[in-house]
PDB file of C-alpha atoms and ligand atoms in Angstrom:
ATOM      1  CA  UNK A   1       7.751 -29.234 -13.143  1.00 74.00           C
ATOM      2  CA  UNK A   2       4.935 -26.503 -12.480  1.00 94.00           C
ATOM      3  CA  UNK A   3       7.671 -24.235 -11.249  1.00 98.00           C
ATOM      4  CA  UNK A   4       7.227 -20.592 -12.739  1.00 98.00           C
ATOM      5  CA  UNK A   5      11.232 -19.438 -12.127  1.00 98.00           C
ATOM      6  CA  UNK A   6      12.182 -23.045 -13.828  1.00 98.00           C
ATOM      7  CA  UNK A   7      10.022 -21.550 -16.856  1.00 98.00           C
ATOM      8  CA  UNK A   8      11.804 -18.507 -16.637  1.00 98.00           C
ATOM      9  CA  UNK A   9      15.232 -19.594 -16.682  1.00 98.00           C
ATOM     10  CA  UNK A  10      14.098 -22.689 -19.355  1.00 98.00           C
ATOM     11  CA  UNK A  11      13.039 -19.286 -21.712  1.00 97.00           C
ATOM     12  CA  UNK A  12       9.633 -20.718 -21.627  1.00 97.00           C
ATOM     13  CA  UNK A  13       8.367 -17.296 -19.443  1.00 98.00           C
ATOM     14  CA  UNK A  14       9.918 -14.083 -20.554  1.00 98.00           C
ATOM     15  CA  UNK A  15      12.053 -12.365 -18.452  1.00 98.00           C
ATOM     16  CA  UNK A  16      14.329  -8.864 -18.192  1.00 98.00           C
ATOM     17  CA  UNK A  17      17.971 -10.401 -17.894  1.00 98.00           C
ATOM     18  CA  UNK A  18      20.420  -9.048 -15.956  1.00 98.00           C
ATOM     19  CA  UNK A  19      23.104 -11.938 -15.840  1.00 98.00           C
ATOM     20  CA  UNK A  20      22.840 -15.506 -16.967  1.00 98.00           C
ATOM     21  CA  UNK A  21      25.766 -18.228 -16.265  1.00 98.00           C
ATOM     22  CA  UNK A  22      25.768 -22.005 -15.810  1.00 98.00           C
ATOM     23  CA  UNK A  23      24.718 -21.788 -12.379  1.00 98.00           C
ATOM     24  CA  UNK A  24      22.696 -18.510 -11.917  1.00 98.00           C
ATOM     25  CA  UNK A  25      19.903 -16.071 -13.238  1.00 98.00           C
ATOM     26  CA  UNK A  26      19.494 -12.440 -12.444  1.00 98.00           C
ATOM     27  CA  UNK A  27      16.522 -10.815 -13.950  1.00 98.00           C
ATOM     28  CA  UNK A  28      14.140  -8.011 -12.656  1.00 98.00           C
ATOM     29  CA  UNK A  29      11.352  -8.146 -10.904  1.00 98.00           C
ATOM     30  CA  UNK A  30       7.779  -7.622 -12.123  1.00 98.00           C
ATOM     31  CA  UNK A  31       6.536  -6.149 -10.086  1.00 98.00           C
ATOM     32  CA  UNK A  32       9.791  -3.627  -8.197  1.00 98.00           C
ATOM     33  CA  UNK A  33       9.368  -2.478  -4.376  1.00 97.00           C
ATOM     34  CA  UNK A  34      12.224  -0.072  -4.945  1.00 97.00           C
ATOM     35  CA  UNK A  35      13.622   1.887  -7.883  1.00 98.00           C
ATOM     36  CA  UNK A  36      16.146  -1.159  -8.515  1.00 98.00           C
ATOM     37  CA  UNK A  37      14.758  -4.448  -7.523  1.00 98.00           C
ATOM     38  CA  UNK A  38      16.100  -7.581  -9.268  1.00 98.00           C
ATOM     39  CA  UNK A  39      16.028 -11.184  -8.593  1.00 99.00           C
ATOM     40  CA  UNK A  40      18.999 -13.324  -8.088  1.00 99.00           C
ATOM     41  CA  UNK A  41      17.904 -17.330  -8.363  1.00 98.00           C
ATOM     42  CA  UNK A  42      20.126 -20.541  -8.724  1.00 98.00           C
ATOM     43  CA  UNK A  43      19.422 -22.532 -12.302  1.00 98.00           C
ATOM     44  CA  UNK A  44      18.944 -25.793 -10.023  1.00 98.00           C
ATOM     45  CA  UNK A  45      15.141 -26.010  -8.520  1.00 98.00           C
ATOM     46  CA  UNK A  46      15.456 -25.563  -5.081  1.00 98.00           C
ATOM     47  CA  UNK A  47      12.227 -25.037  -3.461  1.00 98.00           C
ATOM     48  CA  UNK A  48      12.928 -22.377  -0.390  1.00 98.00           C
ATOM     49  CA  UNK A  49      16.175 -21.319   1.796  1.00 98.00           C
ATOM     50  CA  UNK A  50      14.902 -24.321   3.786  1.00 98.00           C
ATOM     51  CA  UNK A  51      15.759 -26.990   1.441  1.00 98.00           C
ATOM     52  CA  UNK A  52      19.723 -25.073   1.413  1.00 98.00           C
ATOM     53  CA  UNK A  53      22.037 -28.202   2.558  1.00 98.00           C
ATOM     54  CA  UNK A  54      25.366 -29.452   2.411  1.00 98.00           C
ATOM     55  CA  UNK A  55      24.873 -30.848  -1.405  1.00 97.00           C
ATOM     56  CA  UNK A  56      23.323 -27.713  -3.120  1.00 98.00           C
ATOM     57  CA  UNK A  57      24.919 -24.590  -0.912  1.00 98.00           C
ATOM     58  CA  UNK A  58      27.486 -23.753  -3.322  1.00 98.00           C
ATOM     59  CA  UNK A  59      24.930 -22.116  -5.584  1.00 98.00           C
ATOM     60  CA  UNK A  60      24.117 -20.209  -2.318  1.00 98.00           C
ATOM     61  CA  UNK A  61      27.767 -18.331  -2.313  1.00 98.00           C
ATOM     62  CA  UNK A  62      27.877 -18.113  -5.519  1.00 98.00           C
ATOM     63  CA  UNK A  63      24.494 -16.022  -5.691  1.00 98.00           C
ATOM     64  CA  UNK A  64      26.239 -13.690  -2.765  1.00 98.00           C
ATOM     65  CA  UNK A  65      29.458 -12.733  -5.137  1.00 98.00           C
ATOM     66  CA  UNK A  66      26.809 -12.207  -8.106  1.00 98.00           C
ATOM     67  CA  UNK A  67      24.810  -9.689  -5.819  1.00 98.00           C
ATOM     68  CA  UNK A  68      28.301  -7.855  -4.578  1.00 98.00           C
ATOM     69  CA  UNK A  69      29.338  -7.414  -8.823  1.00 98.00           C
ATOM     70  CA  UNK A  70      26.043  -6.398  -9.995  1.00 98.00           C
ATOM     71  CA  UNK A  71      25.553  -4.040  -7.238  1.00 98.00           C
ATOM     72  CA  UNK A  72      29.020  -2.611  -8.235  1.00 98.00           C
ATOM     73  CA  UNK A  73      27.925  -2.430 -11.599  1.00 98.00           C
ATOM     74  CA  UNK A  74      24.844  -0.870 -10.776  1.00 98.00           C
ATOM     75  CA  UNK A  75      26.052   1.819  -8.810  1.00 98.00           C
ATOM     76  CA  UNK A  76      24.859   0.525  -5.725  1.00 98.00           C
ATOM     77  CA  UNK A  77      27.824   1.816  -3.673  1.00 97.00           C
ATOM     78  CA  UNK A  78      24.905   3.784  -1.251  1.00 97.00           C
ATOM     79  CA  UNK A  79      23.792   0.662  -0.232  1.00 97.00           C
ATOM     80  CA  UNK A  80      21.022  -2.388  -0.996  1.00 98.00           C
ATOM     81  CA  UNK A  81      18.824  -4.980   0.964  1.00 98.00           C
ATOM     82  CA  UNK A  82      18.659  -8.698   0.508  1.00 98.00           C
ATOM     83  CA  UNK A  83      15.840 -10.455   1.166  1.00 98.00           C
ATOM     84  CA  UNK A  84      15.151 -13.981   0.749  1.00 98.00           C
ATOM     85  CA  UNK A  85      11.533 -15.210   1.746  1.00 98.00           C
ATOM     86  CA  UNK A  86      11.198 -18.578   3.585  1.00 98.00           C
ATOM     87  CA  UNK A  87       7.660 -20.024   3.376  1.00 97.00           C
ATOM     88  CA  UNK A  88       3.918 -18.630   4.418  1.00 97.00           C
ATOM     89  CA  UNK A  89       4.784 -16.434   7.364  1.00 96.00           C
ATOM     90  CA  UNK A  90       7.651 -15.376   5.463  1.00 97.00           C
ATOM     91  CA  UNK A  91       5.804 -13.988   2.405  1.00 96.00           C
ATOM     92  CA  UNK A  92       7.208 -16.241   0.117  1.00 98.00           C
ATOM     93  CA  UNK A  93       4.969 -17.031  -3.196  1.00 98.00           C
ATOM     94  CA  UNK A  94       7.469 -18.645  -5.480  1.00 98.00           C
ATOM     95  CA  UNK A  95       8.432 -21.996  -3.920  1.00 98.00           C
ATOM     96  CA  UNK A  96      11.958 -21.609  -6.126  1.00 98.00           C
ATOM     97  CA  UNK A  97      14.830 -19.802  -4.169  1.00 98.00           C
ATOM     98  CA  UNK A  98      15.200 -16.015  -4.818  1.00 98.00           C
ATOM     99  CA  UNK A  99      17.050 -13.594  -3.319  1.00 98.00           C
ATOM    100  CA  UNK A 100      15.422 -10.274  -4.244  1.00 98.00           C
ATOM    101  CA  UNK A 101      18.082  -7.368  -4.460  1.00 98.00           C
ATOM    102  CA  UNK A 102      16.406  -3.701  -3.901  1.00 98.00           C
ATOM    103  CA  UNK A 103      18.026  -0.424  -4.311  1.00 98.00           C
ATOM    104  CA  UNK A 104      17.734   3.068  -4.875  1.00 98.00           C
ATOM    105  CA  UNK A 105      15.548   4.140  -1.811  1.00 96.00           C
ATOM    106  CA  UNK A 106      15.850   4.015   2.292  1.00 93.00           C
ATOM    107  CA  UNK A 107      14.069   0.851   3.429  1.00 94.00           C
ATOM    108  CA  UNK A 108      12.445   0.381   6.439  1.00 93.00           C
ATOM    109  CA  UNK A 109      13.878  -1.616   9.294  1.00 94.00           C
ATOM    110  CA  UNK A 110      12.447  -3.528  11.099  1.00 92.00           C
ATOM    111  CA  UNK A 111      10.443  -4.890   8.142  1.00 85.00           C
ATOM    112  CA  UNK A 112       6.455  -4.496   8.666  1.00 77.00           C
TER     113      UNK A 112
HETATM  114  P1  LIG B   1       8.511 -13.898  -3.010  1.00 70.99           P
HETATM  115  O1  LIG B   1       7.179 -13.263  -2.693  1.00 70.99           O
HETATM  116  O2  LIG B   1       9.601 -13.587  -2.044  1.00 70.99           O
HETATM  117  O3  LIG B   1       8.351 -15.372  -3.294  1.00 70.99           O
HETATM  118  O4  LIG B   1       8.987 -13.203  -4.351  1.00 70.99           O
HETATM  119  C1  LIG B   1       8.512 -13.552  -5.609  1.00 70.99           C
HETATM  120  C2  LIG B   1       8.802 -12.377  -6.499  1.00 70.99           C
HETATM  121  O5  LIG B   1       8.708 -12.797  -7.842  1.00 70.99           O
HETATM  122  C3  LIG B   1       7.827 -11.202  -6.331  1.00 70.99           C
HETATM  123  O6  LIG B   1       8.545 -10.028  -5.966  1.00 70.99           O
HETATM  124  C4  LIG B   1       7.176 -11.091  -7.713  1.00 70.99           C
HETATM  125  O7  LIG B   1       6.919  -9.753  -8.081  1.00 70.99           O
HETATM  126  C5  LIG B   1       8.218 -11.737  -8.606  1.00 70.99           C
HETATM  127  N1  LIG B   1       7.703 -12.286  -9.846  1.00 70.99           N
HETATM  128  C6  LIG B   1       6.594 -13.051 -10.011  1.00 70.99           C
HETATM  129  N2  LIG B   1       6.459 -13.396 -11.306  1.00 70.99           N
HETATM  130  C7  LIG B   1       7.514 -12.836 -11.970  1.00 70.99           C
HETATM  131  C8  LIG B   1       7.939 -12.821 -13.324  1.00 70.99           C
HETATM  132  N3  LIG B   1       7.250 -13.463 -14.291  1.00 70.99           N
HETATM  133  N4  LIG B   1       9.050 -12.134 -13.659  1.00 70.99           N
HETATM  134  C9  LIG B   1       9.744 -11.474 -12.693  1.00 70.99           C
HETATM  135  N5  LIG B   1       9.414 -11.460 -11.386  1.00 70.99           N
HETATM  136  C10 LIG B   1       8.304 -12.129 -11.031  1.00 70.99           C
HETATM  137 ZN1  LIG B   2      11.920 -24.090  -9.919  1.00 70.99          ZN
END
């Protein structure tokens, strides 16, 4: 499958690691919108947050625990933004779920 984050997590496209189980893959982001911006992702190819169902949410909670030990671990205890990107209007440009973690600075809200 054509699916740059399936690369990633089959080792075929490099990455920076940050946690790898069965299920999950955090690695940073290439291009960072904050001092700390990393990329949580489930293993399984799941194209946006609008293909989430009853069959693949799991991976969904799962990704949420991740994100609360890494930001301990990180030193995140000022705070951090999740964002997950759902289709065209919603800026998304890799069609494999992501939630993008960013630290380390104030961020805007609302979002432009
Ligand atoms: P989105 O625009 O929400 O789909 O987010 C995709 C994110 O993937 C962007 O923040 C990109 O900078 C990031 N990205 C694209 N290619 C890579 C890569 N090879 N390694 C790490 N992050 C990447
Ligand atoms: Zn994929």
């Amino acid at each position: 499958m054509d699916c740059l984050f399936c690369k990633i997590v089959a080792g075929e496209v490099p990455s920076n690691k940050l946690y790898e189980d069965d299920d999950l893959l955090a690695f940073y982001d290439i291009d960072p919108q904050a001092p700390v911006h990393f990329l949580v992702i489930p293993k399984a190819h799941i194209p946006s947050p609008a293909q989430i169902d009853a069959q693949n949410c799991e991976v969904v909670g799962k990704a949420f625990c991740l994100i609360a030990k890494l930001a301990q671990e990180l030193h995140l205890e000022n705070g951090y933004r999740v964002v997950t990107n759902c289709g065209a209007d919603g800026g998304q440009t890799v069609g494999h779920l992501h939630f993008h973690v960013l630290a380390k600075r104030n961020l805007a809200w609302p979002p432009g």
